[in-house]
mmCIF file of C-alpha atoms in Angstrom:
data_model
loop_
_atom_site.group_PDB
_atom_site.id
_atom_site.type_symbol
_atom_site.label_atom_id
_atom_site.label_comp_id
_atom_site.label_asym_id
_atom_site.label_seq_id
_atom_site.Cartn_x
_atom_site.Cartn_y
_atom_site.Cartn_z
ATOM 1 C CA PHE A 1405 90.302 133.685 92.748
ATOM 2 C CA ILE A 1406 93.890 133.126 93.881
ATOM 3 C CA GLU A 1407 96.878 133.524 91.571
ATOM 4 C CA THR A 1408 99.472 130.764 91.949
ATOM 5 C CA LYS A 1409 102.888 130.189 90.419
ATOM 6 C CA ASN A 1410 102.427 126.547 89.395
ATOM 7 C CA TYR A 1411 98.723 126.305 88.571
ATOM 8 C CA GLY A 1412 97.699 129.778 87.415
ATOM 9 C CA ARG A 1413 94.379 131.104 88.645
ATOM 10 C CA CYS A 1414 92.597 128.891 91.163
ATOM 11 C CA LEU A 1415 88.978 129.227 92.279
ATOM 12 C CA TYR A 1416 88.060 128.439 95.896
ATOM 13 C CA LEU A 1417 84.554 128.009 97.318
ATOM 14 C CA ASN A 1418 83.887 127.195 100.971
ATOM 15 C CA ASP A 1419 87.677 127.022 101.458
ATOM 16 C CA GLN A 1420 87.857 124.161 98.933
ATOM 17 C CA ILE A 1421 89.682 124.403 95.612
ATOM 18 C CA GLN A 1422 87.261 124.054 92.695
ATOM 19 C CA PHE A 1423 89.648 124.227 89.782
ATOM 20 C CA ALA A 1424 93.082 125.402 88.707
ATOM 21 C CA GLU A 1425 93.709 126.954 85.319
ATOM 22 C CA LYS A 1426 96.640 124.677 84.449
ATOM 23 C CA ASP A 1427 95.152 121.251 85.182
ATOM 24 C CA GLU A 1428 91.342 121.604 85.191
ATOM 25 C CA TYR A 1429 91.288 119.675 81.893
ATOM 26 C CA ILE A 1430 92.134 116.430 83.727
ATOM 27 C CA TYR A 1431 89.045 116.634 85.909
ATOM 28 C CA HIS A 1432 86.692 117.879 83.221
ATOM 29 C CA GLU A 1433 87.765 115.530 80.439
ATOM 30 C CA LEU A 1434 87.306 112.560 82.779
ATOM 31 C CA LEU A 1435 83.987 113.798 84.147
ATOM 32 C CA ILE A 1436 82.575 114.124 80.623
ATOM 33 C CA HIS A 1437 84.182 111.982 77.938
ATOM 34 C CA PRO A 1438 84.055 108.458 79.447
ATOM 35 C CA ILE A 1439 80.316 108.790 80.041
ATOM 36 C CA MET A 1440 79.594 110.493 76.714
ATOM 37 C CA ILE A 1441 81.540 107.798 74.871
ATOM 38 C CA THR A 1442 79.756 105.035 76.795
ATOM 39 C CA HIS A 1443 76.379 106.256 75.521
ATOM 40 C CA PRO A 1444 75.860 105.422 71.810
ATOM 41 C CA ASN A 1445 74.063 108.651 70.902
ATOM 42 C CA PRO A 1446 73.771 111.298 73.637
ATOM 43 C CA LYS A 1447 71.467 114.072 72.436
ATOM 44 C CA LYS A 1448 70.016 115.649 75.590
ATOM 45 C CA VAL A 1449 72.312 116.423 78.497
ATOM 46 C CA LEU A 1450 71.624 117.979 81.892
ATOM 47 C CA VAL A 1451 74.429 119.391 84.043
ATOM 48 C CA ILE A 1452 73.723 120.121 87.692
ATOM 49 C CA GLY A 1453 76.475 122.382 88.959
ATOM 50 C CA GLY A 1454 79.043 123.180 86.314
ATOM 51 C CA GLY A 1455 78.538 126.933 86.436
ATOM 52 C CA ASP A 1456 82.215 127.385 85.595
ATOM 53 C CA GLY A 1457 81.465 126.210 82.041
ATOM 54 C CA PHE A 1458 84.314 123.698 81.762
ATOM 55 C CA ALA A 1459 82.071 120.607 81.729
ATOM 56 C CA LEU A 1460 79.901 122.367 79.163
ATOM 57 C CA ARG A 1461 82.968 123.003 77.011
ATOM 58 C CA GLU A 1462 83.698 119.268 76.886
ATOM 59 C CA ILE A 1463 80.072 118.231 76.284
ATOM 60 C CA LEU A 1464 79.775 120.530 73.275
ATOM 61 C CA LYS A 1465 82.711 118.751 71.624
ATOM 62 C CA HIS A 1466 80.305 115.872 70.913
ATOM 63 C CA ASN A 1467 78.401 116.691 67.727
ATOM 64 C CA SER A 1468 75.619 114.257 68.670
ATOM 65 C CA VAL A 1469 74.467 116.706 71.354
ATOM 66 C CA GLU A 1470 71.368 118.732 70.473
ATOM 67 C CA GLN A 1471 70.519 120.281 73.846
ATOM 68 C CA VAL A 1472 72.340 120.998 77.118
ATOM 69 C CA VAL A 1473 70.683 122.405 80.222
ATOM 70 C CA VAL A 1474 72.999 123.716 82.943
ATOM 71 C CA VAL A 1475 71.501 124.271 86.387
ATOM 72 C CA ASP A 1476 73.655 126.102 88.919
ATOM 73 C CA ILE A 1477 72.677 127.782 92.159
ATOM 74 C CA ASP A 1478 75.613 130.209 92.148
ATOM 75 C CA MET A 1479 75.329 132.999 89.597
ATOM 76 C CA LYS A 1480 78.592 134.498 90.890
ATOM 77 C CA VAL A 1481 80.619 131.546 89.553
ATOM 78 C CA VAL A 1482 79.258 132.101 86.035
ATOM 79 C CA GLU A 1483 79.973 135.821 86.284
ATOM 80 C CA LEU A 1484 83.531 135.238 87.555
ATOM 81 C CA LEU A 1485 84.347 132.983 84.617
ATOM 82 C CA SER A 1486 82.454 134.853 81.928
ATOM 83 C CA GLU A 1487 85.656 136.082 80.285
ATOM 84 C CA ILE A 1488 86.873 132.496 79.889
ATOM 85 C CA ASN A 1489 83.790 130.433 79.125
ATOM 86 C CA SER A 1490 80.940 132.776 78.182
ATOM 87 C CA ARG A 1491 80.982 131.561 74.564
ATOM 88 C CA TYR A 1492 79.870 128.109 75.665
ATOM 89 C CA PHE A 1493 76.849 129.469 77.522
ATOM 90 C CA HIS A 1494 75.923 131.493 74.424
ATOM 91 C CA ASP A 1495 75.852 128.402 72.221
ATOM 92 C CA LYS A 1496 72.379 127.933 70.717
ATOM 93 C CA LYS A 1497 72.211 124.397 72.130
ATOM 94 C CA VAL A 1498 72.607 125.609 75.708
ATOM 95 C CA LYS A 1499 70.015 126.702 78.258
ATOM 96 C CA MET A 1500 71.233 128.175 81.555
ATOM 97 C CA VAL A 1501 69.056 127.895 84.655
ATOM 98 C CA TYR A 1502 69.927 129.581 87.954
ATOM 99 C CA GLY A 1503 68.468 127.679 90.860
ATOM 100 C CA ASP A 1504 68.533 124.592 93.040
ATOM 101 C CA GLY A 1505 69.345 121.441 91.064
ATOM 102 C CA ARG A 1506 67.177 119.207 93.199
ATOM 103 C CA LYS A 1507 64.154 121.454 92.782
ATOM 104 C CA TYR A 1508 64.771 121.606 89.040
ATOM 105 C CA LEU A 1509 64.752 117.805 88.800
ATOM 106 C CA LYS A 1510 61.606 117.565 90.893
ATOM 107 C CA ASP A 1511 59.732 120.107 88.777
ATOM 108 C CA THR A 1512 60.909 119.392 85.243
ATOM 109 C CA GLY A 1513 58.963 117.193 82.859
ATOM 110 C CA GLU A 1514 62.037 116.672 80.695
ATOM 111 C CA THR A 1515 64.105 113.493 80.542
ATOM 112 C CA TYR A 1516 67.727 113.196 79.480
ATOM 113 C CA ASP A 1517 70.200 110.773 77.936
ATOM 114 C CA ILE A 1518 72.989 111.977 80.223
ATOM 115 C CA ILE A 1519 72.927 113.763 83.572
ATOM 116 C CA ILE A 1520 76.188 115.159 84.926
ATOM 117 C CA LEU A 1521 76.470 115.957 88.646
ATOM 118 C CA ASP A 1522 79.365 118.416 88.712
ATOM 119 C CA LEU A 1523 78.899 119.331 92.342
ATOM 120 C CA SER A 1524 80.981 120.996 94.995
ATOM 121 C CA GLU A 1525 82.053 118.792 97.870
ATOM 122 C CA PRO A 1526 79.363 117.976 100.443
ATOM 123 C CA VAL A 1527 80.525 120.394 103.120
ATOM 124 C CA LYS A 1528 78.558 120.575 106.383
ATOM 125 C CA ASP A 1529 75.555 122.948 106.153
ATOM 126 C CA ALA A 1530 76.004 123.400 102.375
ATOM 127 C CA PRO A 1531 72.937 122.665 100.187
ATOM 128 C CA SER A 1532 75.000 120.207 98.119
ATOM 129 C CA ILE A 1533 74.833 117.558 100.863
ATOM 130 C CA TYR A 1534 71.312 116.719 99.654
ATOM 131 C CA LEU A 1535 72.578 116.098 96.113
ATOM 132 C CA PHE A 1536 74.416 112.923 97.182
ATOM 133 C CA THR A 1537 71.520 111.060 98.801
ATOM 134 C CA LYS A 1538 69.522 107.970 97.906
ATOM 135 C CA GLU A 1539 66.409 110.097 97.442
ATOM 136 C CA PHE A 1540 68.174 112.482 95.071
ATOM 137 C CA TYR A 1541 69.739 109.701 93.007
ATOM 138 C CA SER A 1542 66.271 108.192 92.695
ATOM 139 C CA MET A 1543 65.046 111.507 91.253
ATOM 140 C CA VAL A 1544 67.985 111.471 88.831
ATOM 141 C CA ARG A 1545 67.094 107.943 87.691
ATOM 142 C CA ASN A 1546 63.496 108.990 87.060
ATOM 143 C CA LYS A 1547 64.602 111.877 84.822
ATOM 144 C CA LEU A 1548 66.840 109.674 82.674
ATOM 145 C CA ASN A 1549 65.648 108.044 79.476
ATOM 146 C CA LYS A 1550 65.383 104.239 79.480
ATOM 147 C CA ASP A 1551 69.059 103.886 78.528
ATOM 148 C CA GLY A 1552 70.158 106.980 80.453
ATOM 149 C CA THR A 1553 73.426 107.384 82.305
ATOM 150 C CA VAL A 1554 74.653 109.661 85.094
ATOM 151 C CA GLY A 1555 78.186 110.921 85.741
ATOM 152 C CA VAL A 1556 79.167 111.929 89.262
ATOM 153 C CA GLN A 1557 82.158 113.643 90.820
ATOM 154 C CA ALA A 1558 82.638 111.262 93.723
ATOM 155 C CA ILE A 1559 85.309 113.152 95.747
ATOM 156 C CA SER A 1560 88.622 111.637 96.801
ATOM 157 C CA PRO A 1561 89.023 107.976 97.794
ATOM 158 C CA ILE A 1562 91.955 109.007 100.009
ATOM 159 C CA GLU A 1563 91.561 109.661 103.733
ATOM 160 C CA PRO A 1564 89.891 111.573 105.300
ATOM 161 C CA TYR A 1565 87.315 111.300 102.482
ATOM 162 C CA ARG A 1566 87.409 107.558 101.854
ATOM 163 C CA LYS A 1567 84.194 106.595 103.655
ATOM 164 C CA ILE A 1568 82.292 109.397 101.934
ATOM 165 C CA HIS A 1569 83.564 108.148 98.570
ATOM 166 C CA ILE A 1570 82.486 104.598 99.407
ATOM 167 C CA ALA A 1571 79.098 105.848 100.616
ATOM 168 C CA ILE A 1572 78.536 107.664 97.305
ATOM 169 C CA TYR A 1573 79.331 104.429 95.450
ATOM 170 C CA ASN A 1574 77.053 102.320 97.680
ATOM 171 C CA THR A 1575 74.202 104.801 97.332
ATOM 172 C CA LEU A 1576 74.478 104.807 93.535
ATOM 173 C CA CYS A 1577 74.485 100.976 93.585
ATOM 174 C CA TYR A 1578 71.241 101.074 95.576
ATOM 175 C CA ILE A 1579 69.582 102.954 92.693
ATOM 176 C CA PHE A 1580 71.336 101.826 89.484
ATOM 177 C CA PRO A 1581 72.123 98.346 88.087
ATOM 178 C CA VAL A 1582 75.493 99.441 86.667
ATOM 179 C CA VAL A 1583 77.977 101.566 88.645
ATOM 180 C CA ARG A 1584 81.673 102.023 87.849
ATOM 181 C CA LEU A 1585 84.303 103.979 89.760
ATOM 182 C CA PHE A 1586 87.422 105.532 88.257
ATOM 183 C CA TYR A 1587 90.212 107.851 89.318
ATOM 184 C CA ALA A 1588 92.852 110.390 88.374
ATOM 185 C CA TYR A 1589 95.492 112.300 90.247
ATOM 186 C CA ILE A 1590 94.729 116.032 90.076
ATOM 187 C CA PRO A 1591 97.960 117.933 90.871
ATOM 188 C CA SER A 1592 96.289 121.132 92.068
ATOM 189 C CA TYR A 1593 94.046 119.101 94.411
ATOM 190 C CA GLY A 1594 97.139 117.357 95.785
ATOM 191 C CA THR A 1595 95.359 114.020 95.770
ATOM 192 C CA GLN A 1596 93.682 111.338 93.718
ATOM 193 C CA TRP A 1597 90.111 112.174 92.734
ATOM 194 C CA GLY A 1598 87.152 109.874 92.249
ATOM 195 C CA PHE A 1599 84.442 109.730 89.608
ATOM 196 C CA ALA A 1600 81.496 107.409 89.038
ATOM 197 C CA ILE A 1601 79.343 106.436 86.086
ATOM 198 C CA ALA A 1602 75.952 104.912 86.905
ATOM 199 C CA SER A 1603 73.658 103.621 84.194
ATOM 200 C CA LYS A 1604 70.328 102.003 83.550
ATOM 201 C CA LYS A 1605 71.827 99.972 80.711
ATOM 202 C CA TYR A 1606 75.364 100.643 79.480
ATOM 203 C CA ASP A 1607 78.538 99.458 81.203
ATOM 204 C CA PRO A 1608 81.485 101.747 80.419
ATOM 205 C CA LYS A 1609 83.856 98.857 81.079
ATOM 206 C CA ASP A 1610 82.439 97.032 78.041
ATOM 207 C CA VAL A 1611 83.443 99.776 75.591
ATOM 208 C CA THR A 1612 86.500 98.701 73.593
ATOM 209 C CA LYS A 1613 89.399 100.824 72.419
ATOM 210 C CA ALA A 1614 88.181 100.456 68.817
ATOM 211 C CA GLU A 1615 84.690 101.647 69.785
ATOM 212 C CA VAL A 1616 86.112 104.677 71.581
ATOM 213 C CA GLU A 1617 88.225 105.582 68.542
ATOM 214 C CA LYS A 1618 85.233 105.168 66.245
ATOM 215 C CA LYS A 1619 83.041 107.442 68.363
ATOM 216 C CA LEU A 1620 85.739 110.085 68.791
ATOM 217 C CA THR A 1621 86.194 110.146 65.007
ATOM 218 C CA ARG A 1622 82.490 110.156 64.188
ATOM 219 C CA ARG A 1623 81.825 112.962 66.660
ATOM 220 C CA GLN A 1624 84.834 114.903 65.337
ATOM 221 C CA ILE A 1625 86.487 115.217 68.734
ATOM 222 C CA LYS A 1626 90.081 116.343 68.535
ATOM 223 C CA ASN A 1627 92.738 117.966 70.697
ATOM 224 C CA LEU A 1628 91.909 116.240 73.970
ATOM 225 C CA LYS A 1629 94.743 116.639 76.464
ATOM 226 C CA TYR A 1630 94.138 113.740 78.860
ATOM 227 C CA TYR A 1631 91.462 111.234 77.834
ATOM 228 C CA HIS A 1632 92.128 108.900 74.900
ATOM 229 C CA SER A 1633 90.938 105.565 73.531
ATOM 230 C CA GLY A 1634 93.809 103.556 74.995
ATOM 231 C CA MET A 1635 92.999 104.512 78.573
ATOM 232 C CA HIS A 1636 89.207 104.071 78.577
ATOM 233 C CA LYS A 1637 88.852 100.415 79.550
ATOM 234 C CA GLY A 1638 91.678 100.553 82.080
ATOM 235 C CA LEU A 1639 90.088 103.492 83.876
ATOM 236 C CA PHE A 1640 87.613 101.192 85.579
ATOM 237 C CA THR A 1641 90.123 98.952 87.354
ATOM 238 C CA VAL A 1642 89.684 99.613 91.074
ATOM 239 C CA PRO A 1643 92.597 98.990 93.495
ATOM 240 C CA LYS A 1644 92.247 95.946 95.726
ATOM 241 C CA ASP A 1645 92.457 97.874 98.998
ATOM 242 C CA LEU A 1646 89.480 99.981 97.929
ATOM 243 C CA ILE A 1647 87.535 96.898 96.819
ATOM 244 C CA ASP A 1648 88.174 95.417 100.272
ATOM 245 C CA ASP A 1649 87.074 98.623 102.021
ATOM 246 C CA ILE A 1650 83.871 98.738 99.956
ATOM 247 C CA LYS A 1651 83.081 95.171 101.071
ATOM 248 C CA LEU A 1652 83.644 96.150 104.692
ATOM 249 C CA ASN A 1653 81.357 99.191 104.430
ATOM 250 C CA LYS A 1654 78.407 97.915 102.383
ATOM 251 C CA LYS A 1655 75.886 99.439 104.790
ATOM 252 C CA LEU A 1656 77.097 103.017 104.235
ATOM 253 C CA ILE A 1657 74.136 104.579 102.397
ATOM 254 C CA ILE A 1658 73.497 108.336 102.214
ATOM 255 C CA THR A 1659 69.909 109.442 102.840
ATOM 256 C CA ASP A 1660 68.116 112.740 103.349
ATOM 257 C CA LYS A 1661 67.779 111.913 107.037
ATOM 258 C CA LYS A 1662 71.439 110.881 107.299
ATOM 259 C CA PRO A 1663 73.405 113.054 104.864
ATOM 260 C CA ILE A 1664 77.162 112.749 104.830
ATOM 261 C CA PHE A 1665 79.595 115.614 104.600
ATOM 262 C CA VAL A 1666 83.212 116.729 104.748
ATOM 263 C CA GLU A 1667 84.069 117.965 108.229
#
């Protein structure tokens, strides 16, 4: 942990900022609520990563949820944040698993409505580089229900990460029929950040403002600080320069034999 004047406590792993106390809600509300709202009735949710508990906090705001499994390899992160988020892990709907997310997916017989990949950046030699590959996304697809949907932190679309961001998008498109990118500026990151929703069935871009409002009301979700019904549809408008770069780099696919990582 590092104490800062503008952002409060900040957590760093592998020399990369993971979250800041003052603006983590931007990242976590966008990682969770657009995908949860896109699905008509998410009951079973799996989070790979997310040991800080913030994604879990947002998932549990949806009263449709009956079960959440959180799989994180780093017990120290959970321990560090226990004073802030321990109550979410003690919720009766929640099961915490310490271990490798890829191994968990391979071994489990469970399937899920929603899978959230709240992963650290794919840094060279880190185990997370194998959680962004075509083979892994195929495993994710196989553990989703027939209308299942996956949410991915897709790192920054700004240089020097742009090609990695595009490769994540291309790799998801190789596996899923529906893939949408969206973005937000995260002040403590000092850059724009990318997210992706990939689905077997539902297109988040088709969800209207009225539908978002209806679901937020029905699920009794209040006091959100960033995400709201008026922004949902517009989230999925991708800038033209990025569209052009995606077209120029269609062959960028991440595989187990050719993982991609932040230098």
